[in-house]
XYZ file of C-alpha atoms in Angstrom:
725
model
C -66.798 -134.931 109.047
C -66.850 -131.291 109.656
C -63.809 -129.391 110.835
C -63.302 -127.079 113.550
C -61.808 -124.092 114.187
C -61.559 -122.419 117.468
C -62.532 -118.527 116.853
C -60.921 -115.717 119.258
C -62.616 -112.518 120.346
C -62.013 -109.363 117.899
C -60.773 -107.566 120.292
C -58.635 -107.586 123.850
C -60.438 -109.044 126.919
C -58.003 -107.990 129.873
C -57.680 -108.134 133.776
C -55.826 -105.325 135.392
C -53.995 -105.706 138.646
C -52.019 -102.837 140.611
C -48.762 -104.218 141.795
C -46.428 -102.980 144.643
C -44.354 -100.995 142.324
C -47.186 -99.107 140.781
C -48.287 -98.117 144.503
C -44.502 -97.447 144.915
C -44.261 -95.355 141.437
C -47.684 -93.430 141.766
C -47.748 -89.418 142.192
C -47.965 -89.084 145.347
C -50.068 -85.934 144.235
C -52.049 -88.749 142.571
C -52.222 -90.707 145.755
C -53.235 -87.773 147.818
C -55.859 -86.975 145.530
C -57.452 -90.210 145.514
C -57.559 -90.946 149.579
C -58.873 -86.858 149.845
C -61.375 -87.682 147.517
C -62.040 -91.157 148.910
C -62.396 -89.703 152.402
C -64.461 -87.027 151.443
C -67.343 -88.809 150.003
C -67.135 -91.863 152.298
C -67.365 -89.361 154.963
C -70.529 -87.655 153.285
C -71.998 -90.949 152.975
C -72.172 -91.760 156.266
C -73.621 -88.668 157.183
C -76.466 -88.950 154.292
C -76.693 -92.579 156.606
C -77.039 -90.780 159.802
C -79.723 -88.619 158.703
C -81.489 -91.240 157.134
C -81.745 -93.146 160.246
C -83.416 -90.158 161.975
C -85.715 -89.285 159.083
C -84.415 -86.396 157.954
C -84.085 -87.881 153.929
C -87.288 -88.292 152.515
C -87.233 -91.267 149.974
C -84.436 -93.541 149.554
C -80.873 -93.178 150.548
C -78.779 -95.470 148.098
C -74.996 -94.865 149.885
C -72.063 -95.996 148.016
C -70.119 -97.058 151.191
C -67.439 -99.361 149.898
C -67.683 -98.583 146.189
C -65.800 -95.411 146.066
C -62.429 -97.062 144.529
C -64.409 -97.734 141.366
C -65.456 -93.774 140.565
C -62.518 -92.106 142.557
C -60.262 -94.496 140.886
C -61.553 -93.601 137.443
C -62.846 -89.722 137.353
C -59.518 -89.034 138.104
C -58.246 -90.792 134.839
C -60.574 -87.812 133.185
C -61.147 -84.038 132.902
C -63.499 -81.328 133.197
C -64.502 -81.569 129.930
C -65.238 -85.151 129.839
C -68.849 -86.364 130.816
C -70.283 -88.223 133.266
C -74.010 -90.214 134.094
C -74.824 -92.726 136.223
C -77.546 -94.488 138.407
C -79.472 -94.338 140.850
C -76.721 -95.667 143.326
C -74.697 -92.455 142.237
C -73.606 -89.992 145.278
C -69.522 -91.029 144.998
C -69.644 -90.341 141.063
C -71.038 -87.267 141.340
C -69.469 -86.271 143.814
C -65.872 -87.676 142.458
C -66.593 -85.735 139.024
C -67.934 -82.084 141.179
C -64.614 -82.695 143.374
C -62.192 -82.874 140.500
C -64.024 -79.689 138.580
C -63.819 -77.159 141.579
C -60.466 -78.721 142.697
C -59.103 -80.265 139.386
C -55.451 -79.819 141.292
C -56.572 -81.862 144.379
C -57.826 -81.541 147.899
C -55.691 -81.567 150.814
C -57.106 -82.744 153.726
C -55.176 -81.943 156.123
C -56.209 -77.899 155.635
C -59.424 -76.899 156.135
C -61.354 -77.386 153.023
C -61.772 -74.679 150.522
C -65.083 -72.697 149.985
C -65.747 -74.544 146.928
C -65.855 -77.865 148.080
C -67.781 -77.276 151.226
C -70.023 -75.390 148.226
C -69.924 -79.037 146.851
C -70.826 -80.864 150.061
C -73.342 -78.489 151.029
C -74.995 -78.101 147.342
C -75.271 -81.880 147.103
C -76.430 -82.739 150.655
C -79.447 -79.994 150.360
C -80.257 -82.129 147.015
C -80.579 -85.821 148.763
C -82.620 -83.839 151.484
C -84.540 -82.628 148.918
C -84.326 -78.590 149.086
C -84.698 -75.453 147.311
C -80.520 -74.877 147.373
C -79.657 -78.669 145.682
C -78.499 -78.670 142.301
C -81.945 -79.816 141.194
C -83.508 -77.860 143.360
C -84.605 -80.389 145.204
C -86.734 -82.175 142.652
C -83.861 -84.830 142.149
C -82.524 -86.552 145.490
C -80.309 -89.189 146.244
C -81.345 -90.641 142.789
C -80.979 -87.151 140.384
C -78.020 -85.552 140.787
C -76.732 -83.272 137.962
C -74.585 -80.167 137.382
C -73.812 -79.699 133.747
C -71.072 -77.635 134.465
C -68.607 -80.094 136.082
C -69.846 -82.959 133.156
C -71.869 -84.112 135.658
C -74.953 -85.375 133.377
C -77.261 -87.080 135.770
C -77.885 -90.090 137.901
C -80.759 -92.520 136.662
C -83.381 -93.903 138.821
C -84.336 -96.269 136.092
C -82.301 -99.322 135.744
C -79.780 -98.952 132.815
C -81.906 -95.688 131.665
C -79.060 -93.483 131.165
C -76.560 -95.424 129.378
C -78.295 -94.512 125.665
C -77.807 -91.154 127.054
C -74.006 -91.103 127.139
C -73.588 -92.462 124.334
C -75.273 -89.322 123.445
C -72.606 -87.048 125.015
C -70.107 -89.283 123.418
C -71.318 -88.562 119.884
C -71.730 -85.086 120.560
C -68.581 -84.473 122.332
C -66.766 -86.099 118.665
C -69.166 -84.526 116.039
C -67.586 -81.312 117.433
C -64.259 -82.069 116.770
C -62.820 -82.707 120.462
C -61.627 -85.597 122.364
C -63.984 -85.372 125.479
C -65.099 -89.100 126.127
C -68.641 -90.135 128.119
C -68.170 -92.675 130.739
C -71.462 -93.837 132.183
C -71.736 -95.920 135.634
C -73.762 -98.807 135.695
C -74.734 -102.043 137.766
C -74.728 -105.870 137.317
C -78.357 -105.679 136.763
C -78.550 -102.781 134.473
C -75.828 -105.242 131.700
C -79.144 -107.553 131.405
C -81.024 -104.191 130.672
C -82.220 -104.330 126.360
C -80.884 -100.670 126.423
C -77.316 -101.077 127.773
C -77.014 -103.688 125.071
C -78.526 -101.527 122.180
C -76.362 -98.815 123.549
C -72.982 -101.651 123.340
C -73.912 -101.785 119.549
C -75.155 -98.929 118.697
C -71.830 -97.039 120.482
C -69.591 -99.988 118.870
C -70.769 -99.748 115.473
C -70.642 -95.959 114.980
C -66.782 -96.184 117.049
C -68.648 -93.366 119.868
C -65.836 -92.605 122.772
C -68.284 -93.642 125.553
C -66.832 -96.184 128.387
C -69.557 -98.122 129.425
C -68.261 -98.275 132.995
C -69.727 -101.485 135.077
C -69.774 -101.131 138.757
C -70.054 -104.991 139.630
C -71.355 -104.984 143.634
C -72.518 -109.026 143.253
C -75.865 -107.628 143.964
C -79.347 -106.227 142.548
C -80.868 -105.595 145.461
C -80.723 -109.354 147.088
C -80.387 -111.436 143.855
C -76.829 -112.353 143.455
C -75.095 -111.863 139.803
C -74.664 -115.638 139.626
C -78.128 -116.158 139.568
C -78.829 -114.336 136.794
C -76.674 -114.956 134.363
C -74.506 -117.783 133.159
C -71.550 -115.278 132.475
C -71.123 -113.161 135.821
C -67.963 -111.792 134.573
C -69.999 -109.111 132.876
C -66.988 -107.663 130.548
C -67.153 -110.090 129.003
C -70.453 -108.847 127.093
C -68.467 -105.938 125.359
C -66.843 -109.651 123.133
C -69.783 -109.821 120.924
C -69.690 -105.893 120.066
C -66.173 -105.753 119.568
C -65.699 -103.839 122.045
C -62.330 -103.892 124.095
C -62.674 -104.582 127.761
C -60.922 -103.800 130.998
C -62.012 -105.886 133.811
C -60.125 -104.769 137.429
C -60.484 -105.218 141.706
C -62.755 -102.320 142.171
C -61.780 -101.770 145.491
C -58.288 -100.694 144.350
C -58.512 -97.346 143.560
C -55.019 -97.307 141.713
C -55.991 -100.459 139.773
C -59.218 -99.103 138.643
C -57.111 -95.740 137.714
C -54.472 -97.705 135.445
C -57.347 -99.569 133.662
C -59.803 -96.564 133.207
C -56.285 -94.572 132.443
C -56.066 -97.035 129.203
C -59.458 -96.698 128.351
C -59.857 -93.294 127.894
C -56.413 -92.822 125.822
C -58.088 -95.604 123.797
C -61.013 -93.284 123.217
C -59.456 -90.624 123.173
C -57.251 -92.047 120.347
C -60.510 -92.204 118.025
C -60.758 -95.766 118.339
C -64.164 -96.357 119.720
C -66.217 -97.199 123.051
C -64.810 -99.261 125.711
C -65.863 -101.141 128.536
C -64.429 -101.697 132.197
C -66.011 -103.820 134.708
C -64.689 -103.199 138.700
C -65.412 -105.587 141.061
C -66.835 -103.874 144.252
C -68.650 -104.421 147.423
C -71.289 -102.156 148.812
C -71.448 -102.336 152.500
C -75.221 -101.686 153.297
C -78.724 -102.673 152.327
C -79.712 -101.443 148.611
C -81.112 -98.566 150.992
C -80.716 -97.167 154.204
C -77.889 -97.743 157.291
C -78.627 -101.212 157.395
C -76.120 -104.092 155.986
C -77.174 -106.622 153.660
C -77.094 -109.472 156.137
C -79.795 -108.132 158.208
C -81.828 -109.086 155.305
C -80.874 -112.175 154.973
C -79.362 -112.226 151.389
C -75.911 -111.503 152.754
C -73.713 -113.481 155.470
C -72.009 -111.714 158.048
C -69.260 -113.514 156.886
C -68.862 -112.251 153.366
C -69.597 -108.697 154.045
C -66.351 -108.757 156.470
C -63.778 -110.414 153.793
C -64.654 -107.644 151.713
C -64.574 -104.676 154.408
C -61.022 -106.028 155.132
C -60.241 -105.083 151.212
C -61.853 -100.922 152.233
C -60.648 -99.062 149.629
C -60.031 -96.337 152.170
C -58.462 -98.320 154.239
C -55.954 -99.677 151.131
C -54.823 -95.795 150.047
C -54.172 -94.888 153.276
C -51.948 -97.735 154.247
C -49.961 -96.596 151.042
C -50.145 -93.147 151.587
C -48.333 -93.983 155.406
C -46.167 -96.698 153.758
C -44.602 -94.690 151.282
C -44.036 -91.673 153.729
C -46.419 -89.177 152.549
C -48.701 -88.794 155.121
C -48.216 -90.877 159.095
C -50.810 -92.252 160.902
C -51.843 -89.546 163.120
C -52.195 -86.972 159.983
C -54.690 -89.731 158.337
C -56.267 -89.760 161.996
C -56.617 -86.051 161.596
C -57.314 -86.344 158.242
C -60.582 -88.719 159.371
C -61.535 -86.126 162.179
C -61.244 -83.078 160.033
C -63.375 -84.455 157.684
C -65.970 -85.918 159.706
C -66.180 -82.146 161.391
C -66.684 -80.289 157.893
C -69.266 -83.058 157.185
C -71.158 -81.819 160.196
C -70.831 -78.369 159.999
C -72.053 -78.229 156.285
C -74.725 -80.492 157.984
C -75.574 -78.163 160.555
C -76.273 -75.886 157.723
C -79.414 -77.255 156.899
C -80.824 -78.182 160.377
C -82.109 -76.939 164.255
C -83.383 -78.308 166.678
C -86.570 -79.571 166.824
C -89.263 -76.908 168.982
C -89.794 -78.990 171.988
C -88.043 -81.786 170.870
C -85.943 -84.987 172.878
C -82.432 -83.408 173.475
C -80.315 -83.418 170.169
C -83.600 -84.370 167.800
C -83.321 -82.024 164.341
C -84.965 -81.190 161.880
C -84.817 -79.553 158.469
C -84.485 -75.372 158.145
C -87.993 -74.997 157.325
C -87.080 -71.882 154.986
C -84.461 -74.262 152.953
C -87.858 -76.139 151.658
C -88.399 -75.729 148.100
C -91.557 -73.195 147.917
C -94.976 -74.968 146.611
C -95.103 -72.782 144.071
C -91.945 -74.310 142.160
C -94.269 -77.621 141.917
C -94.357 -77.455 138.362
C -91.933 -74.655 137.114
C -90.180 -75.671 134.561
C -92.199 -78.784 132.999
C -91.423 -76.956 130.162
C -89.345 -74.077 128.698
C -90.814 -70.450 128.912
C -90.591 -69.934 124.957
C -88.170 -66.713 124.988
C -86.871 -68.578 121.798
C -89.741 -67.392 119.790
C -88.962 -64.043 120.224
C -88.564 -62.425 116.742
C -89.430 -65.279 115.137
C -91.422 -64.542 112.015
C -95.221 -66.260 111.652
C -98.101 -66.673 109.194
C -100.558 -68.104 108.068
C -102.132 -68.866 104.540
C -104.939 -66.995 104.901
C -102.988 -63.733 105.297
C -99.667 -64.860 103.360
C -98.751 -62.184 100.702
C -96.165 -64.232 98.427
C -95.844 -65.757 95.810
C -97.193 -69.861 95.957
C -97.939 -73.435 94.741
C -98.995 -76.816 95.086
C -96.799 -79.140 96.437
C -96.798 -82.510 97.583
C -96.689 -82.625 101.436
C -94.428 -85.491 101.332
C -92.089 -83.059 99.614
C -92.526 -80.600 101.917
C -91.564 -82.690 104.554
C -88.016 -83.289 103.058
C -88.090 -79.395 101.545
C -87.855 -77.347 105.237
C -86.051 -80.287 106.784
C -83.531 -78.998 103.935
C -84.119 -75.950 104.162
C -83.398 -76.414 107.813
C -80.523 -78.052 107.618
C -78.447 -75.827 105.061
C -79.145 -72.564 107.785
C -79.095 -74.270 111.054
C -75.111 -77.083 111.300
C -76.699 -77.946 114.791
C -79.330 -80.483 113.417
C -78.720 -83.897 112.844
C -81.491 -86.329 111.674
C -81.065 -90.359 112.442
C -83.532 -93.222 112.454
C -84.327 -96.506 110.985
C -83.095 -96.181 106.880
C -83.454 -92.388 106.706
C -79.576 -92.213 104.703
C -81.101 -94.851 102.394
C -84.166 -95.370 99.455
C -84.361 -92.211 98.338
C -85.426 -90.681 101.676
C -86.389 -93.398 103.872
C -89.363 -95.459 103.240
C -91.521 -92.370 103.093
C -89.352 -90.059 100.738
C -88.996 -87.878 104.094
C -85.273 -87.453 104.048
C -85.159 -87.429 100.033
C -81.359 -85.386 99.026
C -80.335 -84.962 102.885
C -77.912 -87.498 103.041
C -76.022 -86.740 100.118
C -75.886 -82.839 101.170
C -76.044 -83.649 105.050
C -73.495 -87.312 104.994
C -72.234 -86.741 108.795
C -75.499 -84.987 110.045
C -78.107 -88.265 108.360
C -77.608 -91.492 110.600
C -78.768 -94.441 109.760
C -79.718 -96.445 112.737
C -80.137 -100.369 114.232
C -83.111 -101.272 114.467
C -83.016 -100.122 118.361
C -85.558 -97.488 119.003
C -84.552 -97.338 122.757
C -80.943 -96.128 121.575
C -81.377 -94.055 119.111
C -83.896 -92.243 120.814
C -81.739 -92.506 124.235
C -78.951 -90.741 122.449
C -80.723 -88.089 121.040
C -81.574 -87.582 124.356
C -77.933 -87.252 125.542
C -77.500 -85.082 121.960
C -80.135 -82.596 123.284
C -78.749 -82.444 126.495
C -75.422 -81.799 125.839
C -76.874 -78.782 123.745
C -74.529 -78.298 120.710
C -76.524 -79.817 118.421
C -80.302 -80.613 117.575
C -81.158 -84.157 116.960
C -84.595 -84.757 114.718
C -85.381 -88.926 115.165
C -87.567 -90.933 112.783
C -89.951 -93.559 113.905
C -91.065 -95.248 110.945
C -94.632 -96.064 113.084
C -96.027 -94.541 116.219
C -96.237 -97.603 117.221
C -92.191 -97.592 118.550
C -92.766 -95.145 120.805
C -93.801 -98.028 123.257
C -90.528 -99.733 122.179
C -88.589 -96.562 123.113
C -91.400 -95.251 126.088
C -88.694 -95.274 128.697
C -86.089 -92.723 126.724
C -89.273 -90.786 125.651
C -91.361 -90.628 128.857
C -89.323 -91.603 131.937
C -85.545 -89.576 130.361
C -86.491 -87.155 127.608
C -89.779 -86.102 128.620
C -88.917 -85.289 132.460
C -86.051 -84.407 131.974
C -86.037 -80.887 132.186
C -88.552 -80.837 135.364
C -86.365 -83.875 137.503
C -83.053 -81.868 137.316
C -84.545 -78.480 138.566
C -86.198 -76.566 135.101
C -83.141 -74.967 133.929
C -81.925 -77.884 131.577
C -83.484 -77.735 127.990
C -83.935 -80.309 125.992
C -84.315 -79.832 121.897
C -85.370 -82.211 120.348
C -87.852 -83.356 117.395
C -89.533 -86.270 117.089
C -91.131 -87.241 114.146
C -93.709 -90.176 113.948
C -96.131 -91.460 111.263
C -99.929 -92.811 111.914
C -100.324 -95.482 109.210
C -103.833 -96.535 109.781
C -105.503 -96.679 106.903
C -102.554 -98.510 105.242
C -103.168 -102.316 106.214
C -100.321 -102.565 108.304
C -102.484 -104.073 111.130
C -102.683 -103.217 115.052
C -98.616 -102.955 115.757
C -98.165 -100.327 113.318
C -101.225 -98.253 112.761
C -101.862 -96.422 116.245
C -102.699 -93.041 116.877
C -100.486 -91.792 119.667
C -101.892 -88.246 120.297
C -103.630 -89.776 123.898
C -100.972 -91.429 126.019
C -98.621 -88.736 124.520
C -100.711 -85.542 125.876
C -101.161 -87.302 129.277
C -96.549 -87.344 129.395
C -95.850 -83.887 130.874
C -92.679 -82.807 129.300
C -93.643 -83.273 125.486
C -95.446 -80.749 123.079
C -97.755 -82.426 120.038
C -98.134 -81.013 116.846
C -100.327 -82.397 113.832
C -99.938 -80.556 110.833
C -103.296 -81.034 108.539
C -101.644 -79.392 105.337
C -98.055 -78.631 103.825
C -98.391 -75.164 104.395
C -98.638 -76.081 108.151
C -96.308 -78.505 108.193
C -93.525 -75.988 107.305
C -94.498 -73.726 109.828
C -95.191 -76.271 112.582
C -91.643 -77.967 111.974
C -89.858 -74.935 112.090
C -91.304 -74.171 115.234
C -90.721 -77.404 116.652
C -86.466 -77.015 115.313
C -86.746 -73.871 117.209
C -88.197 -74.391 120.320
C -85.853 -76.163 123.847
C -88.400 -78.220 124.552
C -88.843 -81.951 123.001
C -91.295 -81.820 120.038
C -93.453 -84.839 118.716
C -94.320 -83.977 115.369
C -96.965 -86.581 113.997
C -97.470 -87.389 110.016
C -100.666 -89.090 108.889
C -99.768 -91.641 105.729
C -103.059 -90.162 104.527
C -101.959 -86.750 104.047
C -98.386 -88.007 102.347
C -99.798 -87.928 98.736
C -102.106 -84.578 99.199
C -101.449 -81.694 98.219
C -101.957 -77.473 99.089
C -100.646 -74.461 99.093
C -97.180 -73.279 99.770
C -95.144 -70.215 100.010
C -92.412 -70.491 96.031
C -89.051 -69.800 97.527
C -90.429 -69.617 101.731
C -89.602 -72.054 104.064
C -88.793 -70.076 107.333
C -92.195 -68.816 108.939
C -93.008 -69.968 111.585
C -96.866 -70.933 113.279
C -97.373 -69.807 116.678
C -96.846 -72.422 119.846
C -100.492 -73.224 120.938
C -102.478 -71.197 118.212
C -105.174 -73.638 116.381
C -107.007 -72.428 113.227
C -110.753 -72.565 112.234
C -110.844 -74.487 108.527
C -114.298 -73.287 108.021
C -116.715 -71.153 110.354
C -119.993 -72.225 111.440
C -122.722 -71.556 114.124
C -124.166 -74.791 115.051
C -121.922 -77.014 116.478
C -117.839 -76.982 116.847
C -115.808 -79.202 115.729
C -112.403 -79.753 117.218
C -109.991 -82.173 114.735
C -106.083 -82.787 114.112
C -104.402 -84.541 111.963
C -105.820 -86.380 108.758
C -108.784 -86.226 110.458
C -109.793 -82.517 109.704
C -109.866 -83.720 105.910
C -112.313 -86.690 106.815
C -114.525 -83.250 109.265
C -114.568 -81.195 106.336
C -115.570 -83.590 103.791
C -118.388 -84.945 106.199
C -120.182 -81.227 106.711
C -119.836 -79.912 103.320
C -122.122 -82.796 102.357
C -124.443 -82.026 104.799
C -127.216 -79.347 106.227
C -125.203 -78.884 109.930
C -123.731 -75.425 109.866
C -120.162 -76.629 111.854
C -117.180 -75.298 113.354
C -114.478 -76.489 111.977
C -111.479 -76.328 114.900
C -108.005 -77.585 113.509
C -106.046 -77.997 116.554
C -102.565 -78.164 115.437
C -100.838 -78.344 118.822
C -102.060 -81.079 121.104
C -100.084 -81.015 124.538
C -101.736 -79.719 127.487
C -99.762 -76.359 127.957
C -100.108 -75.103 123.957
C -104.251 -75.995 123.428
C -105.440 -73.175 122.005
C -107.965 -72.436 124.665
C -108.620 -68.732 123.515
C -109.868 -70.202 120.088
C -111.962 -73.503 121.483
C -113.639 -71.240 123.910
C -114.584 -68.562 121.692
C -116.319 -71.286 119.065
C -117.766 -72.989 122.358
C -119.723 -69.867 123.400
C -121.313 -69.518 119.771
C -121.973 -72.920 118.943
C -122.618 -73.831 122.376
C -122.120 -77.613 121.306
C -119.158 -79.607 121.219
C -117.807 -82.456 118.426
C -113.978 -83.948 119.037
C -113.228 -85.836 116.434
C -110.165 -88.132 115.754
C -109.616 -91.592 114.169
C -107.452 -92.970 116.558
C -108.717 -96.222 118.927
C -111.252 -95.491 121.987
C -109.228 -96.593 124.969
C -105.822 -94.539 124.056
C -108.688 -91.944 122.527
C -106.609 -87.924 122.697
C -110.417 -86.361 122.826
C -111.082 -88.392 126.551
C -108.900 -85.698 127.891
C -110.053 -82.891 125.972
C -113.749 -83.914 126.540
C -112.883 -83.845 130.330
C -111.588 -80.220 130.553
C -114.043 -78.702 128.052
C -116.912 -80.058 130.455
C -115.005 -78.089 133.423
C -113.995 -75.211 131.348
C -117.283 -74.208 129.676
C -120.072 -76.478 131.348
C -122.139 -72.829 131.550
C -122.040 -72.800 127.726
C -122.853 -76.417 126.819
C -126.362 -77.525 125.706
C -125.171 -81.134 126.013
C -122.508 -83.035 127.269
C -119.466 -83.347 124.579
C -119.624 -85.774 121.794
C -117.333 -87.475 120.465
C -116.148 -89.710 117.836
C -113.606 -91.681 117.457
C -111.682 -95.561 115.897
C -113.214 -98.531 118.222
C -111.522 -100.095 120.538
C -109.775 -102.750 118.685
C -106.269 -101.985 117.215
C -106.789 -101.946 113.200
C -106.924 -105.374 111.716
C -104.952 -106.461 108.610
C -108.407 -107.019 106.580
C -109.395 -103.869 104.613
C -113.067 -104.721 105.843
C -112.164 -104.714 109.649
C -109.438 -101.807 109.618
C -112.036 -99.376 107.598
C -114.371 -100.650 110.625
C -111.785 -100.361 113.436
C -111.160 -96.559 112.324
C -112.950 -92.927 111.874
C -113.130 -90.946 108.561
C -115.942 -88.936 106.973
C -118.910 -91.316 107.442
C -118.226 -91.808 110.963
C -118.181 -87.500 111.692
C -121.763 -87.349 109.005
C -123.338 -89.370 110.862
C -122.550 -88.148 115.046
C -123.495 -85.059 113.664
C -126.839 -86.234 112.428
C -126.851 -88.181 115.819
C -126.711 -84.638 117.629
C -128.598 -82.446 115.585
C -130.900 -84.453 113.796
C -130.598 -82.765 110.616
């Protein structure tokens, strides 16, 4: 017969409730801050819904009415140095953090609002309405609110999408030696998202000072929490990751404050992450000014029961009971807040010319200029002022033959020695004498706190790196073992990191480097062999470099590490064992952003290529009768294509062949050919020709894999077909 022993969680899981004594002994200033913030947020949200009902909010208006207690109670436990981020329903979190930042000693609701507070309300309302004076200059709207100075690091429209970034803020705070903490707000729907669970695991493993604050408002749009999980007490998730957790009535701001205060103290003491679950209720539907009962998924009785526990009414009643405010003062404060909000809103609105009485519109002069559309997709590269550049063809110093893979580790050693902001992370980068290919050889021993071996959770550690980059004090370098893993982390790469600068107004640097290898030809099959250049080039925000020689790798990696935009550095396994000339003792030069190089001059045809395909193209040309000009693109993103070099070659040869190894369906050359034919149609003697891999992904079979990718023979055959030689 087996024996059984009952197991218990390694971390505590408690439910916290505020007692009458807690309310009786609470500092009057704390209670007044709770009241004033909850009142202002409630009044703000009601005003937003009134604008939405008039058609003056373009897009969603995800109100937090009813949920204010969770945000106010928790944020009052923070300082201006702490970080928060949130979900698409994040007005209350953002406002609580911003109001606490501009009025750290509290707001007296009995007197006119300070100008700084009115500015917060005005800029927040402007952002929700999509206006130029908003915190993100109108690009963020209701779902993307960010004010870096206040520690409000951004709300997020992807459910759970901002949670990995919050772990990055926490890592950055700890790495900088501060006691600042990070709080990530998300709802019951996000608890089941993979990136959230990955982040819980990563934060627990690395003991990061991040609080996962679950606003359990019972419904993900119209689906009740009981329908989607067997354990609706969502804070139970923490136990699986050895993270202490608190469950609290989110309609009671003081109870939330007490629970969050304990969680924050735990984190400030260096004890790692926490989870707080606050049971709250949104009075209205997912979006707009109607209750959930209007859509049939909630009853009016349920809604009324929750309204009877209203956080604003609760705080008001205790203020009156303790004699801090009178009933009349509460009423006057409410009317004053409403009048202040009307005054703030009136600055944005005007009567509709010729419209009905009371009909209003946004003042036309407040809209962003349409010319602002693409501004801030990437930085202006001012960080490269004074940067020294070099090409092998004009390098005057001593050189030597070095293996490509040794140069990868060498340039990282050089940069990490001179720039303590750089931190490297990825799977196995701290083991195996330099990771799976030797790219980090020697670095873990020299920089043990800056070479971080991660769990196998690309979404979490890519997002963590994104948070580190947005926080601004460090420069993360992420390694993905294979380029295919980008799709595992697609949300963080494309929805988060790539869009962050533009989405939040164009002012936020995102200095992140992603290294990833292209492994076709190694027998690793369909899920470890892709060339991602064609997909990456469609994602605005990223810069893409593709080195084909050791010398270029040094210059391109230096440029990637200097750049304040996210940069993908593609590395091909075919190049790792190859050798080339590099400086003997110079690892400090850059290759200019957006500069291609002509590897071979010619007059018959221009061949555009990149990465390992450059070598195959040169082999094909040297072995044939076609006088081809071979251009190694090096920079592949739309903003960095060297049209000067490409155009000069096309005007000379009047023919173009784009040669790549990747699959036909995700071909990089597809968009490039289209753009060339638009720009240079008058100089082309025939349509742009292409060499690509097959439609199918490479297979494990050596024969089938070779058939699926392009190399020397395919280029030679296409050149012969084009020229007849």
